mmCIF file of C-alpha atoms in Angstrom:
data_model
loop_
_atom_site.group_PDB
_atom_site.id
_atom_site.type_symbol
_atom_site.label_atom_id
_atom_site.label_comp_id
_atom_site.label_asym_id
_atom_site.label_seq_id
_atom_site.Cartn_x
_atom_site.Cartn_y
_atom_site.Cartn_z
ATOM 1 C CA UNK P 1 -0.056 -0.066 -0.141
ATOM 2 C CA UNK P 2 1.070 3.399 -0.675
ATOM 3 C CA UNK P 3 0.600 6.465 1.719
ATOM 4 C CA UNK P 4 1.353 10.261 1.431
ATOM 5 C CA UNK P 5 3.047 12.332 4.052
ATOM 6 C CA UNK P 6 3.216 15.847 4.163
ATOM 7 C CA UNK P 7 3.560 18.889 6.729
ATOM 8 C CA UNK P 8 0.796 21.493 7.152
ATOM 9 C CA UNK P 9 2.661 23.866 5.212
ATOM 10 C CA UNK P 10 0.145 23.312 2.595
ATOM 11 C CA UNK P 11 -2.554 24.727 4.457
ATOM 12 C CA UNK P 12 -1.019 28.029 5.231
ATOM 13 C CA UNK P 13 -2.526 31.311 4.553
ATOM 14 C CA UNK P 14 -0.174 31.869 1.354
ATOM 15 C CA UNK P 15 -0.502 31.867 -2.620
ATOM 16 C CA UNK P 16 2.339 29.197 -2.559
ATOM 17 C CA UNK P 17 0.470 27.182 -0.034
ATOM 18 C CA UNK P 18 -2.893 27.409 -1.977
ATOM 19 C CA UNK P 19 -0.890 26.207 -5.118
ATOM 20 C CA UNK P 20 0.734 23.386 -3.371
ATOM 21 C CA UNK P 21 -2.793 22.145 -1.852
ATOM 22 C CA UNK P 22 -4.263 22.307 -5.258
ATOM 23 C CA UNK P 23 -1.362 20.054 -6.778
ATOM 24 C CA UNK P 24 -1.878 17.668 -3.875
ATOM 25 C CA UNK P 25 -5.613 17.587 -4.497
ATOM 26 C CA UNK P 26 -5.061 16.678 -8.036
ATOM 27 C CA UNK P 27 -2.858 13.791 -7.050
ATOM 28 C CA UNK P 28 -5.290 12.554 -4.437
ATOM 29 C CA UNK P 29 -7.866 12.520 -6.755
ATOM 30 C CA UNK P 30 -5.869 10.778 -9.513
ATOM 31 C CA UNK P 31 -4.025 8.275 -7.515
ATOM 32 C CA UNK P 32 -5.394 5.522 -5.096
ATOM 33 C CA UNK P 33 -4.247 6.446 -1.742
ATOM 34 C CA UNK P 34 -5.847 5.134 1.475
ATOM 35 C CA UNK P 35 -4.074 7.460 3.917
ATOM 36 C CA UNK P 36 -2.633 11.089 4.090
ATOM 37 C CA UNK P 37 -0.438 11.583 7.107
ATOM 38 C CA UNK P 38 -0.004 15.202 8.021
ATOM 39 C CA UNK P 39 2.506 16.773 10.551
ATOM 40 C CA UNK P 40 0.483 19.714 12.268
ATOM 41 C CA UNK P 41 2.876 22.223 14.009
ATOM 42 C CA UNK P 42 0.658 25.461 13.305
ATOM 43 C CA UNK P 43 -2.902 26.513 13.924
ATOM 44 C CA UNK P 44 -3.981 24.908 10.638
ATOM 45 C CA UNK P 45 -6.740 22.124 11.525
ATOM 46 C CA UNK P 46 -9.586 24.318 10.206
ATOM 47 C CA UNK P 47 -7.929 24.428 6.630
ATOM 48 C CA UNK P 48 -7.122 20.648 6.944
ATOM 49 C CA UNK P 49 -10.810 19.910 7.790
ATOM 50 C CA UNK P 50 -11.922 21.943 4.654
ATOM 51 C CA UNK P 51 -9.435 20.136 2.538
ATOM 52 C CA UNK P 52 -10.689 16.595 3.826
ATOM 53 C CA UNK P 53 -14.115 17.600 3.289
ATOM 54 C CA UNK P 54 -13.419 18.139 -0.437
ATOM 55 C CA UNK P 55 -12.063 14.964 -1.035
ATOM 56 C CA UNK P 56 -14.693 13.006 1.195
ATOM 57 C CA UNK P 57 -15.957 10.828 -1.644
ATOM 58 C CA UNK P 58 -12.483 9.395 -2.047
ATOM 59 C CA UNK P 59 -12.471 7.784 1.275
ATOM 60 C CA UNK P 60 -8.825 8.753 2.218
ATOM 61 C CA UNK P 61 -8.133 8.621 5.771
ATOM 62 C CA UNK P 62 -6.401 11.854 6.996
ATOM 63 C CA UNK P 63 -4.252 11.279 10.124
ATOM 64 C CA UNK P 64 -3.006 14.270 12.132
ATOM 65 C CA UNK P 65 -0.176 14.436 14.525
ATOM 66 C CA UNK P 66 0.768 13.446 17.404
ATOM 67 C CA UNK P 67 -0.376 9.818 17.039
ATOM 68 C CA UNK P 68 0.945 6.219 16.163
ATOM 69 C CA UNK P 69 -0.893 4.844 13.114
ATOM 70 C CA UNK P 70 -0.564 0.987 12.187
ATOM 71 C CA UNK P 71 -0.635 0.313 8.607
ATOM 72 C CA UNK P 72 0.467 -2.931 7.039
ATOM 73 C CA UNK P 73 1.869 -4.344 10.187
ATOM 74 C CA UNK P 74 3.968 -1.321 10.480
ATOM 75 C CA UNK P 75 3.928 1.755 13.322
ATOM 76 C CA UNK P 76 4.556 4.950 11.966
ATOM 77 C CA UNK P 77 5.004 7.773 14.656
ATOM 78 C CA UNK P 78 3.471 10.968 13.371
ATOM 79 C CA UNK P 79 4.930 13.787 15.108
ATOM 80 C CA UNK P 80 4.460 17.710 14.775
ATOM 81 C CA UNK P 81 7.460 17.775 12.413
ATOM 82 C CA UNK P 82 8.510 14.290 11.461
ATOM 83 C CA UNK P 83 7.022 10.938 10.522
ATOM 84 C CA UNK P 84 9.047 8.099 12.235
ATOM 85 C CA UNK P 85 8.981 4.793 10.645
ATOM 86 C CA UNK P 86 10.757 1.805 11.547
ATOM 87 C CA UNK P 87 14.516 2.341 10.859
ATOM 88 C CA UNK P 88 13.811 5.966 9.299
ATOM 89 C CA UNK P 89 12.470 9.381 9.953
ATOM 90 C CA UNK P 90 11.330 11.559 7.459
ATOM 91 C CA UNK P 91 10.832 15.421 7.876
ATOM 92 C CA UNK P 92 8.149 17.193 5.902
ATOM 93 C CA UNK P 93 9.264 20.372 3.924
ATOM 94 C CA UNK P 94 7.079 23.068 2.083
ATOM 95 C CA UNK P 95 6.051 21.910 -1.323
ATOM 96 C CA UNK P 96 7.127 18.347 -0.962
ATOM 97 C CA UNK P 97 5.148 15.046 -0.679
ATOM 98 C CA UNK P 98 6.739 11.989 0.563
ATOM 99 C CA UNK P 99 5.264 8.700 -0.909
ATOM 100 C CA UNK P 100 5.818 5.818 1.082
ATOM 101 C CA UNK P 101 5.478 2.210 0.237
ATOM 102 C CA UNK P 102 4.329 0.414 3.538
ATOM 103 C CA UNK P 103 5.177 -2.980 2.413
ATOM 104 C CA UNK P 104 9.084 -2.166 1.474
ATOM 105 C CA UNK P 105 9.356 0.883 3.834
ATOM 106 C CA UNK P 106 10.888 2.741 0.726
ATOM 107 C CA UNK P 107 9.887 6.217 0.256
ATOM 108 C CA UNK P 108 10.576 9.006 -2.173
ATOM 109 C CA UNK P 109 10.161 12.885 -1.876
ATOM 110 C CA UNK P 110 8.213 14.635 -4.644
ATOM 111 C CA UNK P 111 9.068 18.465 -5.343
ATOM 112 C CA UNK P 112 5.341 19.640 -6.224
ATOM 113 C CA UNK P 113 6.903 23.142 -6.565
ATOM 114 C CA UNK P 114 9.176 22.096 -9.507
ATOM 115 C CA UNK P 115 6.067 21.859 -11.702
ATOM 116 C CA UNK P 116 5.190 25.517 -13.012
ATOM 117 C CA UNK P 117 1.523 26.793 -12.957
ATOM 118 C CA UNK P 118 1.386 27.059 -16.831
ATOM 119 C CA UNK P 119 2.123 23.303 -17.115
ATOM 120 C CA UNK P 120 -1.111 22.162 -18.687
ATOM 121 C CA UNK P 121 -0.175 18.504 -18.451
ATOM 122 C CA UNK P 122 0.663 18.633 -14.665
ATOM 123 C CA UNK P 123 -1.397 15.656 -13.712
ATOM 124 C CA UNK P 124 0.453 13.551 -16.165
ATOM 125 C CA UNK P 125 3.784 14.471 -14.934
ATOM 126 C CA UNK P 126 3.121 14.276 -11.249
ATOM 127 C CA UNK P 127 1.505 10.855 -11.821
ATOM 128 C CA UNK P 128 4.665 9.606 -13.918
ATOM 129 C CA UNK P 129 6.842 10.899 -11.341
ATOM 130 C CA UNK P 130 5.146 9.283 -8.616
ATOM 131 C CA UNK P 131 4.724 5.919 -10.536
ATOM 132 C CA UNK P 132 8.615 5.884 -11.547
ATOM 133 C CA UNK P 133 9.483 6.533 -7.579
ATOM 134 C CA UNK P 134 7.633 3.569 -6.706
ATOM 135 C CA UNK P 135 8.800 1.306 -9.257
ATOM 136 C CA UNK P 136 5.547 1.424 -11.187
ATOM 137 C CA UNK P 137 6.775 2.798 -14.558
ATOM 138 C CA UNK P 138 6.268 0.802 -17.824
ATOM 139 C CA UNK P 139 9.722 -0.956 -17.634
ATOM 140 C CA UNK P 140 8.798 -2.878 -14.745
ATOM 141 C CA UNK P 141 5.410 -3.787 -15.875
ATOM 142 C CA UNK P 142 4.760 -7.173 -17.149
ATOM 143 C CA UNK P 143 4.175 -7.496 -20.895
ATOM 144 C CA UNK P 144 0.620 -8.610 -21.889
#
């Protein structure tokens, strides 16, 4: 299973944060993700709740710090500024999304701020970047 991890900078009151939240929303709508883990260090719960409401029909579980989350037999400790998983600690950064494979515990950071607003095919680019990072690109798929 794949999960996403971010910090709460996506929900700050700035144009950059709004752009990053939009890009995240596009990814969540296009990919089958069961969990979004969010480190919350600022007073952004109201904005996160609104974001969660917009995505309600996709049945994504939002988990906010501080708590331990059990997924696929692994414990993930979600703190105000990190995600601690077995043998690894990940820190969230503004404009980045971490994609974690809960089976292998491998993860990849995706820099959402590298994609310009003018990019008309952003969904394709982001999806390809995530699939490649998780080993789901065409070269790893079996030929039918």
